[in-house]
C-alpha positions as a Python dict, from the first residue, in 0.01 Angstrom:
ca = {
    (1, 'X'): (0, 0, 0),
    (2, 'X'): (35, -361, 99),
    (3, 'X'): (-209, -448, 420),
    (4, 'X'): (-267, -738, 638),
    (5, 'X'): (-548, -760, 808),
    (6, 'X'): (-634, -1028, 1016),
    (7, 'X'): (-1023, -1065, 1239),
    (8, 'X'): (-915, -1210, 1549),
    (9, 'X'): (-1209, -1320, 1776),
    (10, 'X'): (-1252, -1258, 2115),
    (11, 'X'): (-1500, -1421, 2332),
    (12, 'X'): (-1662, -1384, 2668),
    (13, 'X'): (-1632, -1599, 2969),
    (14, 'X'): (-1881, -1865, 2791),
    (15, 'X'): (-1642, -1887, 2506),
    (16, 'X'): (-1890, -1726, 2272),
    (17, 'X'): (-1772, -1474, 1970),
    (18, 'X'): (-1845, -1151, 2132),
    (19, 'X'): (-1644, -930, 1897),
    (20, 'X'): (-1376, -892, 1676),
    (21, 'X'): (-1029, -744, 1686),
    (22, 'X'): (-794, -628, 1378),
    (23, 'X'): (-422, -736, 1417),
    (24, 'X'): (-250, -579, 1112),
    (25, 'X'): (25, -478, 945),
    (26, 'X'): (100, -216, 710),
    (27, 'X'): (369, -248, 451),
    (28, 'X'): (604, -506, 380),
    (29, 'X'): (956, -376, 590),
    (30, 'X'): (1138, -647, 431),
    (31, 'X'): (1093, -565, 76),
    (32, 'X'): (993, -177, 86),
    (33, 'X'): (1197, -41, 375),
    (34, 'X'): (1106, 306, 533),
    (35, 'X'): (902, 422, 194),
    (36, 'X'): (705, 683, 411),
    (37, 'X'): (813, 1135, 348),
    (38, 'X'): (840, 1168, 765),
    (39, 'X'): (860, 986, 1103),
    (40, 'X'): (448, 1123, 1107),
    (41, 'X'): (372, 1002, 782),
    (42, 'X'): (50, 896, 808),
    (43, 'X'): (74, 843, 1145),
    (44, 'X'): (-339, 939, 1245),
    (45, 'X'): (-428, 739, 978),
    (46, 'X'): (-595, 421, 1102),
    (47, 'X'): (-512, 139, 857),
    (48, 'X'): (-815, -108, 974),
    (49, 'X'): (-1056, 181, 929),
    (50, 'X'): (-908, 201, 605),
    (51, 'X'): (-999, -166, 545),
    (52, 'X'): (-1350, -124, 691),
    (53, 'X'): (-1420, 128, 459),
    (54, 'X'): (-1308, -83, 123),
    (55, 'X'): (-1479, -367, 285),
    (56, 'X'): (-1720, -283, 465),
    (57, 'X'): (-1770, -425, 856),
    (58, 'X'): (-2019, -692, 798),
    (59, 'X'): (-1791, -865, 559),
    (60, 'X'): (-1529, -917, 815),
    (61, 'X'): (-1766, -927, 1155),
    (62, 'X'): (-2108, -1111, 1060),
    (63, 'X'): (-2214, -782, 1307),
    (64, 'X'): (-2026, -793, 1561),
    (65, 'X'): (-1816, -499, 1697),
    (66, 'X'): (-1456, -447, 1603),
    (67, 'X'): (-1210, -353, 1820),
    (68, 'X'): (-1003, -133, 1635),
    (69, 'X'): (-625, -7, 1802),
    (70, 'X'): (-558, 327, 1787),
    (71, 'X'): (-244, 484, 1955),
    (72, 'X'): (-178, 845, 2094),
    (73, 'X'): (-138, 1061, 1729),
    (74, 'X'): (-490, 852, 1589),
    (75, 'X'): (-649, 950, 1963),
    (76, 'X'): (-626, 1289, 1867),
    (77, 'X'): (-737, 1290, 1507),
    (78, 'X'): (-1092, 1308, 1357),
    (79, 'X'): (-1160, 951, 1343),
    (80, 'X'): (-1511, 960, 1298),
    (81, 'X'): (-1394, 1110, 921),
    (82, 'X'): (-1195, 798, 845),
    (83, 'X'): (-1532, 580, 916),
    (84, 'X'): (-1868, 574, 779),
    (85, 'X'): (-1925, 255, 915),
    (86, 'X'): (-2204, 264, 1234),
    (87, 'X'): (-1997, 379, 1540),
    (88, 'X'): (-2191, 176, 1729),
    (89, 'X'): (-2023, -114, 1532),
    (90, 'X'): (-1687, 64, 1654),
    (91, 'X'): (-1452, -4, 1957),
    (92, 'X'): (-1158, 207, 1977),
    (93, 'X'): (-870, 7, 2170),
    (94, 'X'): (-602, 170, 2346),
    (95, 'X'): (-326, 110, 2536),
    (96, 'X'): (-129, 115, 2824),
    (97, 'X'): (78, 400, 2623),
    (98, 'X'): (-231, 655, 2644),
    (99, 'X'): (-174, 987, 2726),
    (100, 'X'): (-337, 1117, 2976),
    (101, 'X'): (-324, 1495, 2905),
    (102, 'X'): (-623, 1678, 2831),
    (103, 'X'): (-624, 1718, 2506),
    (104, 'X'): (-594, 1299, 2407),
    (105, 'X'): (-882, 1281, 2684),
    (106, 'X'): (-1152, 1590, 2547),
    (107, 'X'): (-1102, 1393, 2198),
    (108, 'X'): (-1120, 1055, 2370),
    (109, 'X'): (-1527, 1172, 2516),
    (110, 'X'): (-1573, 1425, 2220),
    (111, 'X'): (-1549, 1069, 1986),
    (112, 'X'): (-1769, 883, 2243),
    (113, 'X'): (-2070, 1162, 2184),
    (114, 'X'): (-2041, 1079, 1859),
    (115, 'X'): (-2114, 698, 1969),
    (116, 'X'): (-1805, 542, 1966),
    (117, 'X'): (-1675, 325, 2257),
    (118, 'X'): (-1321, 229, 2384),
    (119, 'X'): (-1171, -24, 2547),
    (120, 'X'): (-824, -50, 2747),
    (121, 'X'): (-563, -310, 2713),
    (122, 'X'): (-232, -378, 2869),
    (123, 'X'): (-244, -152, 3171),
    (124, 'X'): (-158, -278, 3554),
    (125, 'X'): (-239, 49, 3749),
    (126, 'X'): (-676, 144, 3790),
    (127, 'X'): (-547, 474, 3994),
    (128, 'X'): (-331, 573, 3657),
    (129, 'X'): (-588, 533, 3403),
    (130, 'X'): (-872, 663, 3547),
    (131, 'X'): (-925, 922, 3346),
    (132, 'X'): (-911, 671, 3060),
    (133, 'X'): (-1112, 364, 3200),
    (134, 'X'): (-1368, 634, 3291),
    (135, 'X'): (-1456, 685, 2941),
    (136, 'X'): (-1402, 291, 2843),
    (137, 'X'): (-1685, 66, 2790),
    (138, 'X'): (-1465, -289, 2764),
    (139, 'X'): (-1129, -395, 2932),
    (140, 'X'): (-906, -623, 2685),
    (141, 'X'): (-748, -911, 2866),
    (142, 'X'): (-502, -1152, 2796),
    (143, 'X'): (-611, -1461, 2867),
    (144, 'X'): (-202, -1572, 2875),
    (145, 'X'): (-173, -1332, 3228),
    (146, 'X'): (-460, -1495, 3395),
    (147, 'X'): (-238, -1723, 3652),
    (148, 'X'): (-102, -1391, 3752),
    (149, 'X'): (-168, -1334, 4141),
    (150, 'X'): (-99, -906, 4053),
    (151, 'X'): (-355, -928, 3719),
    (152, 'X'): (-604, -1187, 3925),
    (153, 'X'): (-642, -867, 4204),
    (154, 'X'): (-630, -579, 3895),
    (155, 'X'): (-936, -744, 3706),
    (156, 'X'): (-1109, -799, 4050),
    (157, 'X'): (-1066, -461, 4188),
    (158, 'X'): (-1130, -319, 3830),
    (159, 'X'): (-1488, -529, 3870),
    (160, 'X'): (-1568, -380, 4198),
    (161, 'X'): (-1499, 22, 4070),
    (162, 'X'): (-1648, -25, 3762),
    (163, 'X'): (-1921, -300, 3722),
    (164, 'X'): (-2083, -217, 3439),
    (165, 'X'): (-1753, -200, 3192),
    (166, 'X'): (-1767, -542, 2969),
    (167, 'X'): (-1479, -773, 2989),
    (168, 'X'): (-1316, -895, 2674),
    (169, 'X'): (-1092, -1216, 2637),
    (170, 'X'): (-818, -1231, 2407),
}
């Protein structure tokens, strides 16, 4: 299996390294087109835990977290089985794709028991997600959207109803 995996910082508002984010890609579609048995084939398989566990986390993160993104068929798998690594080292990203049926959302706080956080990304509705940011510790901006009037008014209304969740800068 060729992988590319690629630590992208991300930094708070004092343009520190707060964390760490994987942007990968699995395969090469140029050279080995569609090699997979299924459209699911290997589909709750997380390829950056997959790294982390060949690698290890400190290798790539000098100890700080990584935000790893999942989608909707890895939100319902054991992930905690595909990791050794400490979940509190561990940030699950979604989204703005999540599902918000009950079964993506019992796994969702079953995993964050088990000490794992998430974070939300790419979303532009607080009312929709709720059930979602509820269980998030971070929100994932894009720092490309901040002269936005709409995202200015999201991230400040997102402050006010949830003022403990950590902000993340990408």
């Amino acid at each position: 299996m060729d992988l590319l995996i690629v630590p992208v910082p991300l930094f708070n508002q004092d343009m520190a390294v707060e964390a760490y984010y994987f942007r990968h890609q699995k395969g090469n579609d140029i050279l080995e087109p569609s090699q997979g048995s299924g459209v699911l084939d290997g589909a709750m398989l997380s390829a950056p835990l997959q790294m982390l566990e060949k690698v290890g986390i400190e290798a790539l993160t000098m100890g700080k977290p990584m935000f790893v993104p999942i989608d909707n068929y890895m939100l319902l798998a054991a992930l905690e089985l595909q990791c050794s690594q400490p979940a509190e080292k561990i940030v699950f990203l979604l989204d703005g794709n999540v599902c918000m049926e009950e079964a993506y959302i019992t796994n969702m706080n079953r995993l964050r028991g088990l000490g794992y956080r998430f974070a939300l990304q790419k979303f532009d509705n607080i009312a929709a997600y709720k059930p979602v940011l509820d269980g998030c510790s971070f929100v994932f901006y894009d720092y490309r959207r901040f002269q936005e009037p709409a995202y200015e008014l999201l991230r400040v209304e997102l402050a006010r109803q949830y003022p403990k969740m950590q902000s993340v800068y990408s």
